[in-house]
Short mmCIF file of C-alpha atoms and ligand atoms in Angstrom, two decimals:
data_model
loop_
_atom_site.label_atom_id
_atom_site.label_comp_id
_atom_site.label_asym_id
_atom_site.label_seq_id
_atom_site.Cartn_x
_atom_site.Cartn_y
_atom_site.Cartn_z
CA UNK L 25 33.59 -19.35 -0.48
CA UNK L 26 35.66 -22.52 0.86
CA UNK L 27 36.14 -20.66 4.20
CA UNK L 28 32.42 -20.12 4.51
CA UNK L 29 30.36 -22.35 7.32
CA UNK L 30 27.12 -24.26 6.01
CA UNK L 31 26.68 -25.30 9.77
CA UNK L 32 23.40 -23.42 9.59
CA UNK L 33 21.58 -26.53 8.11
CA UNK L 34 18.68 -25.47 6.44
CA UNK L 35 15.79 -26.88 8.66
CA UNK L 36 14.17 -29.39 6.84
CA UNK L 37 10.22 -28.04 6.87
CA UNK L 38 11.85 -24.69 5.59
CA UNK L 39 13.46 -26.80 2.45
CA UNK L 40 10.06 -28.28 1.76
CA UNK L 41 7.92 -24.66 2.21
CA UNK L 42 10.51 -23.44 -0.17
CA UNK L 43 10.87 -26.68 -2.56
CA UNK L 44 6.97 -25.97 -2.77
CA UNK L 45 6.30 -22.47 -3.17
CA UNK L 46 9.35 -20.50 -4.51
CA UNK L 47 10.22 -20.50 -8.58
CA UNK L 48 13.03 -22.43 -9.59
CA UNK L 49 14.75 -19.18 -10.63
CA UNK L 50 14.13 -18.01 -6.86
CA UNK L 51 16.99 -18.67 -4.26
CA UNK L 52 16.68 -21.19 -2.00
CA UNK L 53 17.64 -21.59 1.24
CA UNK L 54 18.97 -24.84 0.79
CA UNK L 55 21.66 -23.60 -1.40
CA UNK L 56 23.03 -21.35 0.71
CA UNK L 57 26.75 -20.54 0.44
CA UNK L 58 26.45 -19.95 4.11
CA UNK L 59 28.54 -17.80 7.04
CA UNK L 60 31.76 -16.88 7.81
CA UNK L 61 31.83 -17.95 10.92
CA UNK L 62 30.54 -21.53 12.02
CA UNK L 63 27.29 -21.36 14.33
CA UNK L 64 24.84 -23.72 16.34
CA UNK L 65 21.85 -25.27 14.43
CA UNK L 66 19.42 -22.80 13.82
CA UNK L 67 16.75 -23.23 15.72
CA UNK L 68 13.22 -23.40 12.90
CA UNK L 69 14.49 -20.72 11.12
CA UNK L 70 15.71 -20.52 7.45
CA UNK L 71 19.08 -18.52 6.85
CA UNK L 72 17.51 -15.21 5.90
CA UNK L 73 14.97 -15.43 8.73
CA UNK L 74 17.63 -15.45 11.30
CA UNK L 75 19.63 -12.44 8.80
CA UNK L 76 16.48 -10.41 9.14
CA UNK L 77 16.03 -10.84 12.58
CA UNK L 78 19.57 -9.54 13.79
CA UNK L 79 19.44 -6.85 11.13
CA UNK L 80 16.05 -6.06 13.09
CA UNK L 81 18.01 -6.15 15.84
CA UNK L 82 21.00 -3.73 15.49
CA UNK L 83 21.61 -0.26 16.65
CA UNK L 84 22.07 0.79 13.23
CA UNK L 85 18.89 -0.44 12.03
CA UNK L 86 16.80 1.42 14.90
CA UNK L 87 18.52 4.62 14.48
CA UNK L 88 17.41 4.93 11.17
CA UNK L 89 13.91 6.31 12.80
CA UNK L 90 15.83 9.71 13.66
CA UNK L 91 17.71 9.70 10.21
CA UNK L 92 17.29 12.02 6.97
CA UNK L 93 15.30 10.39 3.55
CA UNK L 94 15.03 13.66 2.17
CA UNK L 95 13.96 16.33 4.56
CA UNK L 96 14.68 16.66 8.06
CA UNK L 97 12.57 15.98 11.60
CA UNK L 98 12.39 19.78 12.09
CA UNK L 99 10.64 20.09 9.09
CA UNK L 100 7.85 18.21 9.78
CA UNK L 101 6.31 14.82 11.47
CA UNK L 102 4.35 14.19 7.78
CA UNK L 103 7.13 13.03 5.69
CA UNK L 104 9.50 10.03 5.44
CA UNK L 105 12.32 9.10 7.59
CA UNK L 106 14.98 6.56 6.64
CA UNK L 107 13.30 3.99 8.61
CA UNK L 108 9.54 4.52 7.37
CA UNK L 109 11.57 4.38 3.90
CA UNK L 110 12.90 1.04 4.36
CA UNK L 111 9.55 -0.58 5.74
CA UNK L 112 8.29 0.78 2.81
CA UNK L 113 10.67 -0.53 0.46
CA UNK L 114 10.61 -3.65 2.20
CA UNK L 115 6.84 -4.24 1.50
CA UNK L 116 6.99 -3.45 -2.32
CA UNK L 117 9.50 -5.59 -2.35
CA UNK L 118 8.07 -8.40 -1.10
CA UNK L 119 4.60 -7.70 -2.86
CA UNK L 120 6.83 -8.30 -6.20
CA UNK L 121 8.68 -11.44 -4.81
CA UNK L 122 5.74 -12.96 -3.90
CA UNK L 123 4.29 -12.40 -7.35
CA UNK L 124 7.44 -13.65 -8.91
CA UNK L 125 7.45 -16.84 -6.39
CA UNK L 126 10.94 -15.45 -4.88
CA UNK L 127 12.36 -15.84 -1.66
CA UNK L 128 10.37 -13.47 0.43
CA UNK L 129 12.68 -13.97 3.41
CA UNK L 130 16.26 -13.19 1.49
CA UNK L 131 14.27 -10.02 -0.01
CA UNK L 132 12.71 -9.04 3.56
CA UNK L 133 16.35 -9.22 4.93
CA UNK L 134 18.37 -7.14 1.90
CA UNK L 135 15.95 -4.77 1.81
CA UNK L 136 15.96 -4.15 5.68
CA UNK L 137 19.65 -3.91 4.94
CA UNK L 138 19.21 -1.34 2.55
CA UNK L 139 19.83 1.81 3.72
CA UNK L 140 21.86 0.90 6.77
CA UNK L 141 24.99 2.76 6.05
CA UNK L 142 23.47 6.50 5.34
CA UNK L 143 25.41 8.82 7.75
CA UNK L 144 22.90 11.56 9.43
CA UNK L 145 21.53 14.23 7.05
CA UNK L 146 21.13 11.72 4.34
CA UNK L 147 23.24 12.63 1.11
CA UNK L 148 24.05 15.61 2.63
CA UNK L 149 26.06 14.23 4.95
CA UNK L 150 27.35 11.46 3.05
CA UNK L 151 29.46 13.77 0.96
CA UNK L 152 30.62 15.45 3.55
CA UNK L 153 31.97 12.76 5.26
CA UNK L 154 33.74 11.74 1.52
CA UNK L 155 35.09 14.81 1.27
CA UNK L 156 36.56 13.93 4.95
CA UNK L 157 37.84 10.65 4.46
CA UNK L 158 39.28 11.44 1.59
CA UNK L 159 42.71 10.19 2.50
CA UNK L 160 41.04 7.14 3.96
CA UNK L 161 38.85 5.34 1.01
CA UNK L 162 36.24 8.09 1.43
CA UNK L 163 32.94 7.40 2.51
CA UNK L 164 30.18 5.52 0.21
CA UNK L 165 26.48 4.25 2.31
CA UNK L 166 26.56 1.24 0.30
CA UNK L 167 30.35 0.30 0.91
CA UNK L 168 29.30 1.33 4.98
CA UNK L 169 26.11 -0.63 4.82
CA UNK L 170 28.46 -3.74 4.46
CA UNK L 171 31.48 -2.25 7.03
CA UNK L 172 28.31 -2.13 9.32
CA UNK L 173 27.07 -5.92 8.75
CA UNK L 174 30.31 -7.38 8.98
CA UNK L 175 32.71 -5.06 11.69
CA UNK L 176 30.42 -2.95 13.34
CA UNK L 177 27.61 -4.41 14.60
CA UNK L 178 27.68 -7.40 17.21
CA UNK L 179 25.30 -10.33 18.06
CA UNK L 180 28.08 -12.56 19.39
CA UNK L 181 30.89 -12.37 21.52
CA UNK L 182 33.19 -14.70 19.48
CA UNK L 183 33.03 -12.93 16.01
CA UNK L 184 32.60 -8.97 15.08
CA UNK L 185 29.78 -8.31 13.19
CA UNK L 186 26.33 -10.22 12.58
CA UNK L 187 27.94 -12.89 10.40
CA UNK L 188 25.15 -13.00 7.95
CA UNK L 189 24.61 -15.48 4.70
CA UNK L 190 27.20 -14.61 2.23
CA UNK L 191 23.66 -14.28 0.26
CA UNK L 192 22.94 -10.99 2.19
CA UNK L 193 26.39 -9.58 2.01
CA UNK L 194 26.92 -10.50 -1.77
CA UNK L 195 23.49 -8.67 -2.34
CA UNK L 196 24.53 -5.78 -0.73
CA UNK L 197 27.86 -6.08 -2.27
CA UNK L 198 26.38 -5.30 -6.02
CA UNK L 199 24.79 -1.82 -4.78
CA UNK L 200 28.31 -1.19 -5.09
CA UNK L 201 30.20 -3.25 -6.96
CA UNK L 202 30.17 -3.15 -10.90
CA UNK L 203 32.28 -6.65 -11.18
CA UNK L 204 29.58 -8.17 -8.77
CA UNK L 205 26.45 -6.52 -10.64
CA UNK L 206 28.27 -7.81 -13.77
CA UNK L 207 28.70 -11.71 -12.05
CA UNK L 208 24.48 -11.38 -12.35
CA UNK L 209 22.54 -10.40 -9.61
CA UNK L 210 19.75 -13.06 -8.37
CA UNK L 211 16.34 -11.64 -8.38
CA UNK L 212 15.75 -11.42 -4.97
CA UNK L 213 18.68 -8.52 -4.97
CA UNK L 214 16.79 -6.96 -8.53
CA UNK L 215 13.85 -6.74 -6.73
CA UNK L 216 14.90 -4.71 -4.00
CA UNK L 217 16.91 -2.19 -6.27
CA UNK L 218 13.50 -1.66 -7.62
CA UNK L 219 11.32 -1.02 -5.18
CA UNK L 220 13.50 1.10 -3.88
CA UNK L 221 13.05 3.56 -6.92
CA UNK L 222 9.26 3.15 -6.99
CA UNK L 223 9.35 3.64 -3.49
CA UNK L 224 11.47 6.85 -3.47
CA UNK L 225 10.31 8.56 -6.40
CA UNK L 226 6.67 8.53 -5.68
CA UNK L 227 7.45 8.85 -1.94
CA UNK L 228 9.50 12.39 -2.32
CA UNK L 229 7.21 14.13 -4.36
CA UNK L 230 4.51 13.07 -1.81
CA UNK L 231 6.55 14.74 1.03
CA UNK L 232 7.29 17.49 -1.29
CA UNK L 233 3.57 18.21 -1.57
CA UNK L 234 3.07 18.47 1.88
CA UNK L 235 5.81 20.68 2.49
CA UNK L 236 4.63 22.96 -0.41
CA UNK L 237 7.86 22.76 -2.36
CA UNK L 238 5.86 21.55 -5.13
CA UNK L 239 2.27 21.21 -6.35
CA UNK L 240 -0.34 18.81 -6.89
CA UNK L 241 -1.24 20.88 -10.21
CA UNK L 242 2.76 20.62 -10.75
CA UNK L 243 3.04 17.13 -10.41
CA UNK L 244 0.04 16.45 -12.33
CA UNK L 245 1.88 17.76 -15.54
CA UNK L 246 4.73 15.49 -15.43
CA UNK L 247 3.98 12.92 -17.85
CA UNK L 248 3.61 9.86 -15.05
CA UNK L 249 1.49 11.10 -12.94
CA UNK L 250 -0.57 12.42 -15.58
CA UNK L 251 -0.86 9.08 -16.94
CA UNK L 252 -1.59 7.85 -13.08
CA UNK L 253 -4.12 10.47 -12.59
CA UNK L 254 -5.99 9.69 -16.40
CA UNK L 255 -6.04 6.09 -14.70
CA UNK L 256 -7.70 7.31 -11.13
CA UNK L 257 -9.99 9.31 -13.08
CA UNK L 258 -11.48 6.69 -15.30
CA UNK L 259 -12.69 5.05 -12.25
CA UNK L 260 -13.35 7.83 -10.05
CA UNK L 261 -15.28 10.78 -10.84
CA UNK L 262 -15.60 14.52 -9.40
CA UNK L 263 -12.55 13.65 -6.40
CA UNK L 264 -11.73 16.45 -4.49
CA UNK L 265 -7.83 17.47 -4.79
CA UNK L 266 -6.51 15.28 -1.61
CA UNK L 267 -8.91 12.63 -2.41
CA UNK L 268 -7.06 12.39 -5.99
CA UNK L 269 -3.59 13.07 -4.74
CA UNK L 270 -4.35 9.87 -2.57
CA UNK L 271 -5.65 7.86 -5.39
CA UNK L 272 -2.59 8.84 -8.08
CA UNK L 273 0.08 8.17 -5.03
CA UNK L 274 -1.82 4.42 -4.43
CA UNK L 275 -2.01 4.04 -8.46
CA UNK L 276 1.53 5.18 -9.38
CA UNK L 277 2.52 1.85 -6.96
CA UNK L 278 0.20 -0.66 -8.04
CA UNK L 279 1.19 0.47 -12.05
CA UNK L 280 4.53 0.23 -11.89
CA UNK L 281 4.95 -2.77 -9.76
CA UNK L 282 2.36 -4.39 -12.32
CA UNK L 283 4.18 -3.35 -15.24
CA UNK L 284 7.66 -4.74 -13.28
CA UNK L 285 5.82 -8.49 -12.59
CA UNK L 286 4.82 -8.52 -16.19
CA UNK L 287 8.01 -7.34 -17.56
CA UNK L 288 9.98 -9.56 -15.64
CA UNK L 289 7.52 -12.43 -16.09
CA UNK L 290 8.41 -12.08 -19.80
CA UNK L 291 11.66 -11.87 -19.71
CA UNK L 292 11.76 -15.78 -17.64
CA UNK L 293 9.65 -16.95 -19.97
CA UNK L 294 11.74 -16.28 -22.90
CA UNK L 295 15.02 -17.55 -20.76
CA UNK L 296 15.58 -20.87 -19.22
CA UNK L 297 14.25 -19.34 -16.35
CA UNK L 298 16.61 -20.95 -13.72
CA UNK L 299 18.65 -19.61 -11.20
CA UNK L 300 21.71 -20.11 -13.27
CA UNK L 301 20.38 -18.88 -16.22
CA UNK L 302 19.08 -15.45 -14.31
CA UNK L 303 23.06 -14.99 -12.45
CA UNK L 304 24.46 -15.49 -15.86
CA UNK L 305 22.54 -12.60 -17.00
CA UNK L 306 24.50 -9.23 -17.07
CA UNK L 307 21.33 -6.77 -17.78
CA UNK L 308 18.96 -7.04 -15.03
CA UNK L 309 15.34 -8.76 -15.24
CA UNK L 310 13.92 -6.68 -13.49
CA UNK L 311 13.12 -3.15 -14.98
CA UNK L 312 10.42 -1.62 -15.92
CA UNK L 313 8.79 -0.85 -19.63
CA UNK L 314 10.76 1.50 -21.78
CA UNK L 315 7.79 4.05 -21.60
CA UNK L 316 7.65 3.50 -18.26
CA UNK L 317 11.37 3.87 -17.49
CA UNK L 318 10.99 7.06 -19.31
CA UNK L 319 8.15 8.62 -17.97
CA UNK L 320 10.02 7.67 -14.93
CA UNK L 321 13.27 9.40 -15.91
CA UNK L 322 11.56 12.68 -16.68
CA UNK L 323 10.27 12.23 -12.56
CA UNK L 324 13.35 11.73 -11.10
CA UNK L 325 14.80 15.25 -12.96
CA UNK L 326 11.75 17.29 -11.62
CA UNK L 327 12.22 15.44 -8.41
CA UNK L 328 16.07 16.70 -9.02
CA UNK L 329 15.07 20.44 -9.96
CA UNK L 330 12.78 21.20 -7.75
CA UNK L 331 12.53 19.46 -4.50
CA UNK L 332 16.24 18.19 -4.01
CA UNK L 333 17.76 21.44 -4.88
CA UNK L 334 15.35 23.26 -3.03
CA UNK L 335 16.66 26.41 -1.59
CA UNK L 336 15.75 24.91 1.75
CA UNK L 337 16.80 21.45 1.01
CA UNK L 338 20.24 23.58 0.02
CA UNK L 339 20.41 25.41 3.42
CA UNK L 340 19.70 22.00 5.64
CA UNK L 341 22.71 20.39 2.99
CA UNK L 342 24.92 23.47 3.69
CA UNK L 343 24.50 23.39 7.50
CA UNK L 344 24.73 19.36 8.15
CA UNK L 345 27.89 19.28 5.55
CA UNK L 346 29.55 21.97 7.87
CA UNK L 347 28.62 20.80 11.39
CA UNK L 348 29.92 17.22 9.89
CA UNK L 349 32.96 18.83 9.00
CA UNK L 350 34.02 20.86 11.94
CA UNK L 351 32.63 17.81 14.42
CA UNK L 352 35.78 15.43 12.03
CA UNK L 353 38.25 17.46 12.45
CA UNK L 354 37.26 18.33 16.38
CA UNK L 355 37.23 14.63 16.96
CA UNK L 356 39.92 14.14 14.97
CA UNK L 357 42.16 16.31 17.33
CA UNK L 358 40.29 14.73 20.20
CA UNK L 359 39.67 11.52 20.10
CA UNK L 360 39.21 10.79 23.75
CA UNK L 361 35.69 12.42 23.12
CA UNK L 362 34.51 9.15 21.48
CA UNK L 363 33.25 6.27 22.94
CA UNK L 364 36.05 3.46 23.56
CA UNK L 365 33.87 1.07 20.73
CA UNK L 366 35.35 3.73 18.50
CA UNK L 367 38.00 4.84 19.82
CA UNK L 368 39.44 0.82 20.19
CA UNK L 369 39.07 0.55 16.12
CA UNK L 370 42.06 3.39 15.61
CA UNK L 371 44.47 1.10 16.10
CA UNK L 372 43.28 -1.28 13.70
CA UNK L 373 41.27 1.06 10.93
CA UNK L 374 42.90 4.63 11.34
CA UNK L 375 42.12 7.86 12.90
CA UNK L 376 40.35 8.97 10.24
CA UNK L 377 37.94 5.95 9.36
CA UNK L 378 36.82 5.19 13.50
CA UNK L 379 35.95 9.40 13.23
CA UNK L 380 34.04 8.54 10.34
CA UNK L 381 32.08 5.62 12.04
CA UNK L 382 31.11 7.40 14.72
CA UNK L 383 29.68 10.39 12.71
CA UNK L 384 27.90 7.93 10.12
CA UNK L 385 26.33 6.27 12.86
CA UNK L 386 24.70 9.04 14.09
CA UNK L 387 21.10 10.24 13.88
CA UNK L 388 20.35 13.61 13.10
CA UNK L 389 19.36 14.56 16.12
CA UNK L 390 22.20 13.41 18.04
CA UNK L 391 25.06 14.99 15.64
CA UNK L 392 22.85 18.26 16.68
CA UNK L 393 23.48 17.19 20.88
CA UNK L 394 27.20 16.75 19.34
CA UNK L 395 27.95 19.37 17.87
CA UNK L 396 26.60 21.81 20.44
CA UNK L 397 28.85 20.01 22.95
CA UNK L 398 31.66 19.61 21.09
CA UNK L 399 31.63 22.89 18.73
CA UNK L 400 29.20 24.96 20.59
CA UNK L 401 31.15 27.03 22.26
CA UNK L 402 33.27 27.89 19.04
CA UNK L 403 30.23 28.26 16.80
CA UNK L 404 30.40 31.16 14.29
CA UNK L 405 27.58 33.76 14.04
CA UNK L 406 27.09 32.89 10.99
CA UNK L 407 25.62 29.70 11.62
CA UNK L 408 22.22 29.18 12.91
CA UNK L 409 22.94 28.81 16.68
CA UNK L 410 20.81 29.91 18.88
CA UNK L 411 21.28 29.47 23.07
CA UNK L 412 23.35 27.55 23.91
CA UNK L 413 25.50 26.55 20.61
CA UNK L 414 22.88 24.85 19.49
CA UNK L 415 23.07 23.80 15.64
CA UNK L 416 18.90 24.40 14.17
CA UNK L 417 19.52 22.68 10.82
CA UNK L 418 15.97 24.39 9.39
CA UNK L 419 13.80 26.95 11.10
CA UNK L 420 10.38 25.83 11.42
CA UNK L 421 9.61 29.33 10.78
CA UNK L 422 11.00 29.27 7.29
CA UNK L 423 8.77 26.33 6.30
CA UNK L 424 5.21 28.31 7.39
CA UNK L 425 2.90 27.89 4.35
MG1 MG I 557 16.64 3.40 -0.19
#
């Protein structure tokens, strides 16, 4: 922390906004343990404003629009990518700091942060690229999330990456980290973590639907979204199946992030309620209500069953895991066919780990451009390649009905 730069002052109509609005347990800008490296005053904006705005900024962050949540482009336009997941966590995120009196723009910034480090193909892909780097460290999103925030991405010539408050990076940091997690985790960082989960879970098994993996019949028998639809229904009468499908996906949301303000309202209230008091904690504040958490439990292993170990889930998995594969060890052998960013961190970070970068920061539809020109013309028959060597991860064919 000593070699960290407060130069950043905290402009002084930011301190006030902040002295006036935010919770005592909320962080607050003023605090800040600051950057790495020292920088130029900043210009109006608080800390996290400027973090948000360069995460905004980076390459990584826009390619998450051609990136995997769950199911791939070829499947569809309907469903979520890993960007329209993020904006999405980002917003129930901030709808529960802004109950809680948090700081809105820390949240806005570590939940834009998020997801940064998912290779292509989503988990798919991450364990192949594990299984790859093996010998290197392996491969974990929420370890590259951070290599990508601090190495990889640029917004200055006289430091590598985007030199963000240690706020943003130690937030990040306890996705990972059980010794940070254990160090207590400020709210702002809790909050996130849990919208992700209401975001996801009520998110796949919308996309699910629409794909016709699953149900609206089937969902409707799994205890939560029974209880969500016995909810919709006491207001609403005689809804036609969409119409109530809408209505339980809207109500699932505003019940559990209710049920998360309250619990986590209670919880402060029977603390000290400061943000000392909410670090020193080692359980987070921020959960939901045991029935909820269980109701939610029993979603997450239906979600498990039957969407993420759908047979055509499995194929796209299969597929991306070997194109991933074959593309490391082709690069690997050639690494002249990488861009010199890349090819410039070998020297410093291994063979292995630049490969790995430049695969993770791939979209999806790019490692397909890459593999047909680096493996196309050694392809096997078995895979799906049609002309030209290129890799179809799904047939649209096989998703009719
Ligand atoms: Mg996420």
């Amino acid at each position: 922390m000593s070699s960290l730069h407060r130069s950043t002052a905290v402009p002084a109509s930011i301190a006030q906004r902040e002295a006036a609005l935010l919770a005592p347990y909320a962080t607050h800008s003023i605090t800040t343990a600051g950057r790495r490296h020292a920088e130029g005053p900043p210009r109006r904006r608080g800390p996290y404003e400027i973090d948000r705005d360069r995460i905004i900024h980076s390459a990584a962050f826009r390619r998450l629009s051609a990136k995997t949540q769950v199911f791939t482009g070829e499947m569809g336009d309907y469903h979520r990518t890993r960007l329209t997941h993020t904006l999405e966590v980002v917003a129930l995120a901030r709808r529960l700091g802004r109950a809680l009196r948090l700081n809105e723009d820390l949240i806005e910034a570590l939940a834009l942060a998020h997801d940064l480090g998912h290779p292509p193909f989503g988990h798919a892909g991450e364990d192949a690229l594990d299984e790859c780097l093996h010998d290197a460290g392996g491969f974990c999103h929420n370890r590259h999330a951070l290599r990508i925030l601090e190495v990889l991405e640029s917004c200055n010539p006289s430091f590598e990456g985007l030199n963000l408050s240690r706020e943003v990076l130690d937030g990040q940091q306890t996705r990972i980290d059980h010794d940070a997690q254990a160090q207590g985790v400020p709210l702002e960082a809790q909050v996130v973590e849990a919208a992700d989960s209401v975001a996801y879970d009520t998110h796949d098994a919308d996309d699910a639907m629409k794909l016709g993996f699953v149900t609206l019949e089937e969902m409707l028998e799994v205890p939560l979204w029974r209880t969500a639809a016995r909810r919709v229904r006491a207001r609403h009468t005689n809804l036609a199946a969409i119409e109530l499908k809408r209505a339980v996906l809207v109500e699932l949301v505003d019940w559990q992030l209710d049920d998360l303000i309250a619990r986590t309202e209670e919880r402060l209230a029977a603390g000290e309620a400061t943000h000392d008091w909410v670090v020193r904690q080692t359980t987070p504040l921020v959960t939901a209500s045991p029935e909820i958490a269980g109701e939610k439990a029993a979603v997450e292993r239906f979600l498990h069953e039957r969407v993420y170990r759908h047979p055509q889930v499995l194929v796209m998995r299969s597929r991306a895991q070997s194109s991933l594969r074959e593309m490391f060890a082709v690069l690997r052998a050639a690494p002249e066919q990488m861009p010199e960013s890349f090819r410039a961190r070998i020297s410093t970070d291994g063979l292995d780990r630049a490969v790995g970068d430049y695969l993770a920061g791939m979209t999806d539809r790019f490692t397909q451009q890459q593999y047909a020109r680096l493996c196309g013309s050694t392809a096997s028959s078995t895979r799906s390649a049609p002309s030209g060597g290129e890799l179809r991860l799904v047939s649209p064919r096989t998703l009719a009905g």
